[in-house]
Amino acid sequence: MILARRAPVAKLGAALLLSLAALTTLNAVVLGGIVLLTLLVTPLFGLTPWGLLRRAWPALLGAASVVISLSLFAANRSGAVLVDFGPFLVTTSVLSLSVSYALRLLALALPAVLVYATTDPTDLADSLIQHVKAPARFAIGALAAFRLVGLLGEEWRLISMARRARGIDAGGNPLRWVRLFAGTAFGLLVGAIRRGTRLAQAMDARGFDSGTPRTVARPSPFGLADWTLLLASLALATLVITH
């Protein structure tokens, strides 16, 4: 768990550098290397690779959808035919392109999920104020966002249970399931906006927009190990960009 104890800003910066590097290439080998490296260092953050993948299931679902959609709608179908079944015409060029885009998505998502899963929101706010000199309004807003994200899953479950108790269920109908999913997502979005509005009003009432300098109760160290993490990420990102 040596990397889990690093300053949140250092972990956030390292993930940002890798994400920017992943946006510059479609080389499947390079992107696969970023994904593999992320999984290999996961135990140093106090998680298992399987635990990270379980938390990143939306990214895995998105990567699978990229492969499927490109297999169906890709314009360039040059190269040897690998699969020709119904609407699926997968050639070597289609497979190479779809895998590259899927790996890019994972290379962007996995480091971000790793940082989110191993960072305490309060530590993040303290680190932003002390190390980046971020305004207290922004830092506390980031803290509130981190706290509220964890509530979305529970609120989704409660909305789904309430709909089920009222007899609103998909009943195995995929079209009805899509409608229910969209309705639940809209309700969740409305609730999040209302909660964010109340939170912003409460922050203004407590003087977060007054411009008065604020002190920090918990000092957040930023030492050699944090700089090492940033420099190692910068070196890897430079290697990817110049590859």
C-alpha positions as a Markdown table, in Angstrom:
| # | Residue | x | y | z |
|---|---|---|---|---|
| 1 | Met | 0.0 | 0.0 | 0.0 |
| 2 | Ile | 3.0 | 2.3 | -0.5 |
| 3 | Leu | 1.3 | 4.2 | -3.3 |
| 4 | Ala | -2.0 | 4.5 | -1.4 |
| 5 | Arg | -0.3 | 6.8 | 1.1 |
| 6 | Arg | 0.9 | 9.2 | -1.5 |
| 7 | Ala | -0.5 | 12.8 | -1.6 |
| 8 | Pro | -3.8 | 12.9 | -3.5 |
| 9 | Val | -2.5 | 15.6 | -5.8 |
| 10 | Ala | 0.4 | 13.4 | -6.7 |
| 11 | Lys | -1.9 | 10.4 | -7.5 |
| 12 | Leu | -4.2 | 12.7 | -9.5 |
| 13 | Gly | -1.4 | 14.2 | -11.4 |
| 14 | Ala | 0.1 | 10.7 | -12.3 |
| 15 | Ala | -3.3 | 9.6 | -13.5 |
| 16 | Leu | -3.8 | 12.8 | -15.6 |
| 17 | Leu | -0.4 | 12.3 | -17.2 |
| 18 | Leu | -1.2 | 8.8 | -18.2 |
| 19 | Ser | -4.6 | 9.8 | -19.5 |
| 20 | Leu | -3.1 | 12.6 | -21.7 |
| 21 | Ala | -0.5 | 10.1 | -23.0 |
| 22 | Ala | -3.3 | 7.6 | -23.9 |
| 23 | Leu | -5.1 | 10.3 | -25.9 |
| 24 | Thr | -2.1 | 10.7 | -28.2 |
| 25 | Thr | -1.9 | 7.2 | -29.6 |
| 26 | Leu | -3.9 | 4.3 | -31.0 |
| 27 | Asn | -1.1 | 1.8 | -30.7 |
| 28 | Ala | -2.7 | -1.2 | -29.2 |
| 29 | Val | 0.6 | -2.5 | -27.7 |
| 30 | Val | 1.3 | 0.9 | -26.0 |
| 31 | Leu | -2.3 | 1.2 | -24.7 |
| 32 | Gly | -2.3 | -2.4 | -23.5 |
| 33 | Gly | 0.9 | -1.7 | -21.7 |
| 34 | Ile | -0.7 | 1.2 | -19.8 |
| 35 | Val | -3.6 | -1.0 | -18.9 |
| 36 | Leu | -1.3 | -3.9 | -17.8 |
| 37 | Leu | 0.9 | -1.5 | -15.8 |
| 38 | Thr | -2.2 | -0.1 | -14.0 |
| 39 | Leu | -3.3 | -3.6 | -13.0 |
| 40 | Leu | 0.2 | -4.5 | -11.9 |
| 41 | Val | 0.6 | -1.5 | -9.5 |
| 42 | Thr | -2.9 | -2.0 | -8.1 |
| 43 | Pro | -1.7 | -4.0 | -5.1 |
| 44 | Leu | 0.6 | -1.1 | -4.2 |
| 45 | Phe | -2.6 | 1.0 | -3.8 |
| 46 | Gly | -4.1 | -1.6 | -1.5 |
| 47 | Leu | -6.5 | -3.1 | -4.1 |
| 48 | Thr | -6.5 | -6.3 | -6.1 |
| 49 | Pro | -6.6 | -6.2 | -9.9 |
| 50 | Trp | -10.0 | -8.0 | -9.8 |
| 51 | Gly | -11.2 | -5.4 | -7.3 |
| 52 | Leu | -10.2 | -2.6 | -9.6 |
| 53 | Leu | -11.9 | -4.3 | -12.6 |
| 54 | Arg | -15.0 | -4.8 | -10.5 |
| 55 | Arg | -15.2 | -1.1 | -9.7 |
| 56 | Ala | -14.5 | -0.2 | -13.3 |
| 57 | Trp | -17.3 | -2.3 | -14.8 |
| 58 | Pro | -18.9 | 0.6 | -16.7 |
| 59 | Ala | -15.5 | 1.1 | -18.5 |
| 60 | Leu | -15.4 | -2.6 | -19.3 |
| 61 | Leu | -18.9 | -2.4 | -20.6 |
| 62 | Gly | -18.0 | 0.6 | -22.7 |
| 63 | Ala | -15.0 | -1.1 | -24.1 |
| 64 | Ala | -17.1 | -4.1 | -25.1 |
| 65 | Ser | -19.7 | -1.8 | -26.8 |
| 66 | Val | -16.9 | -0.1 | -28.7 |
| 67 | Val | -15.8 | -3.4 | -30.2 |
| 68 | Ile | -19.3 | -4.4 | -31.1 |
| 69 | Ser | -20.3 | -1.1 | -32.6 |
| 70 | Leu | -17.2 | -0.8 | -34.7 |
| 71 | Ser | -17.7 | -4.4 | -35.8 |
| 72 | Leu | -21.2 | -3.5 | -37.1 |
| 73 | Phe | -20.6 | 0.0 | -38.5 |
| 74 | Ala | -16.9 | 0.5 | -39.3 |
| 75 | Ala | -16.5 | 1.9 | -42.8 |
| 76 | Asn | -13.0 | 0.5 | -43.5 |
| 77 | Arg | -13.3 | -3.3 | -43.8 |
| 78 | Ser | -10.0 | -4.0 | -45.5 |
| 79 | Gly | -7.8 | -6.9 | -44.6 |
| 80 | Ala | -8.5 | -10.6 | -44.1 |
| 81 | Val | -12.0 | -11.6 | -43.1 |
| 82 | Leu | -12.0 | -13.1 | -39.6 |
| 83 | Val | -15.8 | -13.3 | -38.9 |
| 84 | Asp | -18.6 | -13.2 | -41.4 |
| 85 | Phe | -21.9 | -13.9 | -39.6 |
| 86 | Gly | -25.1 | -12.0 | -40.2 |
| 87 | Pro | -24.4 | -8.3 | -39.7 |
| 88 | Phe | -20.9 | -9.0 | -38.2 |
| 89 | Leu | -18.2 | -8.7 | -40.8 |
| 90 | Val | -15.0 | -8.5 | -38.8 |
| 91 | Thr | -11.7 | -8.0 | -40.7 |
| 92 | Thr | -8.2 | -7.5 | -39.4 |
| 93 | Ser | -8.5 | -3.7 | -39.9 |
| 94 | Val | -11.8 | -3.6 | -38.0 |
| 95 | Leu | -10.5 | -5.8 | -35.2 |
| 96 | Ser | -7.3 | -3.7 | -34.9 |
| 97 | Leu | -9.1 | -0.4 | -34.8 |
| 98 | Ser | -11.8 | -1.6 | -32.3 |
| 99 | Val | -9.3 | -3.1 | -29.9 |
| 100 | Ser | -7.2 | 0.1 | -30.0 |
| 101 | Tyr | -10.2 | 2.3 | -29.1 |
| 102 | Ala | -11.3 | -0.2 | -26.4 |
| 103 | Leu | -7.8 | -0.2 | -24.9 |
| 104 | Arg | -7.7 | 3.6 | -25.0 |
| 105 | Leu | -10.9 | 3.8 | -23.1 |
| 106 | Leu | -9.5 | 1.4 | -20.5 |
| 107 | Ala | -6.2 | 3.3 | -20.3 |
| 108 | Leu | -8.2 | 6.4 | -19.6 |
| 109 | Ala | -10.6 | 4.9 | -17.1 |
| 110 | Leu | -8.6 | 2.5 | -15.0 |
| 111 | Pro | -6.0 | 5.0 | -13.6 |
| 112 | Ala | -8.9 | 7.4 | -12.7 |
| 113 | Val | -10.9 | 4.6 | -11.0 |
| 114 | Leu | -7.7 | 3.6 | -9.1 |
| 115 | Val | -7.1 | 7.1 | -7.8 |
| 116 | Tyr | -10.8 | 7.6 | -6.9 |
| 117 | Ala | -11.0 | 4.2 | -5.0 |
| 118 | Thr | -7.8 | 4.9 | -2.9 |
| 119 | Thr | -8.2 | 8.6 | -2.2 |
| 120 | Asp | -10.0 | 10.0 | 0.9 |
| 121 | Pro | -12.1 | 13.0 | -0.1 |
| 122 | Thr | -11.0 | 15.1 | 2.8 |
| 123 | Asp | -7.4 | 14.4 | 2.1 |
| 124 | Leu | -8.0 | 15.4 | -1.5 |
| 125 | Ala | -9.5 | 18.7 | -0.5 |
| 126 | Asp | -6.6 | 19.4 | 1.9 |
| 127 | Ser | -4.0 | 18.5 | -0.8 |
| 128 | Leu | -5.7 | 20.7 | -3.4 |
| 129 | Ile | -5.6 | 23.7 | -1.0 |
| 130 | Gln | -2.1 | 23.2 | 0.2 |
| 131 | His | -0.2 | 21.9 | -2.8 |
| 132 | Val | -2.1 | 23.4 | -5.8 |
| 133 | Lys | -3.3 | 26.5 | -3.9 |
| 134 | Ala | -6.8 | 25.9 | -5.1 |
| 135 | Pro | -9.5 | 28.2 | -3.7 |
| 136 | Ala | -11.4 | 26.8 | -0.7 |
| 137 | Arg | -14.7 | 27.0 | -2.6 |
| 138 | Phe | -13.3 | 24.7 | -5.4 |
| 139 | Ala | -11.6 | 22.3 | -3.0 |
| 140 | Ile | -14.6 | 21.9 | -0.7 |
| 141 | Gly | -16.8 | 21.5 | -3.8 |
| 142 | Ala | -14.6 | 18.7 | -5.0 |
| 143 | Leu | -14.8 | 17.1 | -1.5 |
| 144 | Ala | -18.6 | 17.3 | -1.6 |
| 145 | Ala | -18.7 | 15.8 | -5.1 |
| 146 | Phe | -16.5 | 12.9 | -3.9 |
| 147 | Arg | -18.9 | 12.3 | -1.0 |
| 148 | Leu | -22.0 | 12.5 | -3.1 |
| 149 | Val | -20.8 | 10.2 | -5.8 |
| 150 | Gly | -20.9 | 7.4 | -3.3 |
| 151 | Leu | -24.5 | 8.1 | -2.6 |
| 152 | Leu | -25.6 | 7.7 | -6.2 |
| 153 | Gly | -25.5 | 3.9 | -6.1 |
| 154 | Glu | -27.6 | 3.8 | -3.0 |
| 155 | Glu | -30.1 | 6.3 | -4.3 |
| 156 | Trp | -30.4 | 4.3 | -7.5 |
| 157 | Arg | -31.1 | 1.2 | -5.5 |
| 158 | Leu | -33.8 | 3.0 | -3.5 |
| 159 | Ile | -35.5 | 4.4 | -6.6 |
| 160 | Ser | -35.5 | 1.0 | -8.2 |
| 161 | Met | -37.0 | -0.6 | -5.0 |
| 162 | Ala | -39.7 | 2.1 | -4.8 |
| 163 | Arg | -40.7 | 1.5 | -8.5 |
| 164 | Arg | -40.8 | -2.2 | -7.9 |
| 165 | Ala | -43.0 | -1.7 | -4.8 |
| 166 | Arg | -45.4 | 0.3 | -6.9 |
| 167 | Gly | -45.6 | -2.6 | -9.4 |
| 168 | Ile | -43.4 | -0.9 | -12.1 |
| 169 | Asp | -41.2 | -3.6 | -13.5 |
| 170 | Ala | -39.7 | -4.5 | -16.8 |
| 171 | Gly | -41.0 | -8.1 | -16.7 |
| 172 | Gly | -38.4 | -9.3 | -19.0 |
| 173 | Asn | -39.3 | -6.8 | -21.8 |
| 174 | Pro | -36.1 | -5.2 | -23.0 |
| 175 | Leu | -37.9 | -2.1 | -24.4 |
| 176 | Arg | -39.7 | -1.6 | -21.1 |
| 177 | Trp | -36.4 | -2.1 | -19.3 |
| 178 | Val | -34.8 | 0.7 | -21.4 |
| 179 | Arg | -37.7 | 3.0 | -20.6 |
| 180 | Leu | -37.4 | 2.2 | -16.8 |
| 181 | Phe | -33.6 | 2.7 | -16.9 |
| 182 | Ala | -34.0 | 6.1 | -18.6 |
| 183 | Gly | -36.7 | 7.2 | -16.1 |
| 184 | Thr | -34.6 | 6.1 | -13.1 |
| 185 | Ala | -31.5 | 7.9 | -14.5 |
| 186 | Phe | -33.5 | 11.1 | -15.0 |
| 187 | Gly | -34.8 | 10.9 | -11.5 |
| 188 | Leu | -31.3 | 10.4 | -10.2 |
| 189 | Leu | -30.1 | 13.4 | -12.2 |
| 190 | Val | -32.8 | 15.6 | -10.9 |
| 191 | Gly | -32.1 | 14.6 | -7.3 |
| 192 | Ala | -28.3 | 15.2 | -7.8 |
| 193 | Ile | -29.0 | 18.7 | -9.2 |
| 194 | Arg | -31.3 | 19.6 | -6.3 |
| 195 | Arg | -28.7 | 18.3 | -3.8 |
| 196 | Gly | -25.9 | 20.2 | -5.5 |
| 197 | Thr | -28.0 | 23.4 | -5.4 |
| 198 | Arg | -28.7 | 23.1 | -1.7 |
| 199 | Leu | -25.0 | 22.3 | -1.0 |
| 200 | Ala | -23.9 | 25.4 | -3.0 |
| 201 | Gln | -26.3 | 27.6 | -1.0 |
| 202 | Ala | -25.1 | 26.1 | 2.3 |
| 203 | Met | -21.4 | 26.8 | 1.2 |
| 204 | Asp | -22.3 | 30.4 | 0.4 |
| 205 | Ala | -24.0 | 30.8 | 3.7 |
| 206 | Arg | -20.8 | 29.7 | 5.5 |
| 207 | Gly | -18.7 | 32.3 | 3.7 |
| 208 | Phe | -16.9 | 30.2 | 1.1 |
| 209 | Asp | -17.3 | 32.9 | -1.4 |
| 210 | Ser | -16.2 | 35.8 | 0.9 |
| 211 | Gly | -12.5 | 35.7 | -0.2 |
| 212 | Thr | -11.4 | 35.5 | 3.4 |
| 213 | Pro | -8.2 | 33.4 | 3.7 |
| 214 | Arg | -8.8 | 30.0 | 5.4 |
| 215 | Thr | -6.5 | 27.8 | 7.5 |
| 216 | Val | -6.1 | 24.1 | 7.1 |
| 217 | Ala | -6.6 | 21.9 | 10.1 |
| 218 | Arg | -4.6 | 18.9 | 8.8 |
| 219 | Pro | -1.2 | 19.5 | 7.1 |
| 220 | Ser | -0.7 | 17.3 | 4.0 |
| 221 | Pro | 2.9 | 16.3 | 3.4 |
| 222 | Phe | 4.3 | 16.2 | -0.1 |
| 223 | Gly | 7.7 | 14.5 | -0.1 |
| 224 | Leu | 10.2 | 12.8 | -2.2 |
| 225 | Ala | 8.0 | 9.7 | -2.8 |
| 226 | Asp | 5.3 | 11.9 | -4.2 |
| 227 | Trp | 7.7 | 13.7 | -6.6 |
| 228 | Thr | 9.1 | 10.2 | -7.6 |
| 229 | Leu | 5.6 | 9.1 | -8.5 |
| 230 | Leu | 5.0 | 12.2 | -10.6 |
| 231 | Leu | 8.3 | 12.0 | -12.4 |
| 232 | Ala | 7.9 | 8.2 | -13.1 |
| 233 | Ser | 4.5 | 9.0 | -14.6 |
| 234 | Leu | 5.9 | 11.9 | -16.6 |
| 235 | Ala | 8.7 | 9.6 | -18.0 |
| 236 | Leu | 6.1 | 6.9 | -19.0 |
| 237 | Ala | 3.9 | 9.5 | -20.6 |
| 238 | Thr | 6.8 | 11.0 | -22.5 |
| 239 | Leu | 7.8 | 7.5 | -23.7 |
| 240 | Val | 4.2 | 6.9 | -24.9 |
| 241 | Ile | 4.0 | 10.2 | -26.7 |
| 242 | Thr | 7.3 | 9.8 | -28.5 |
| 243 | His | 6.8 | 6.2 | -29.4 |
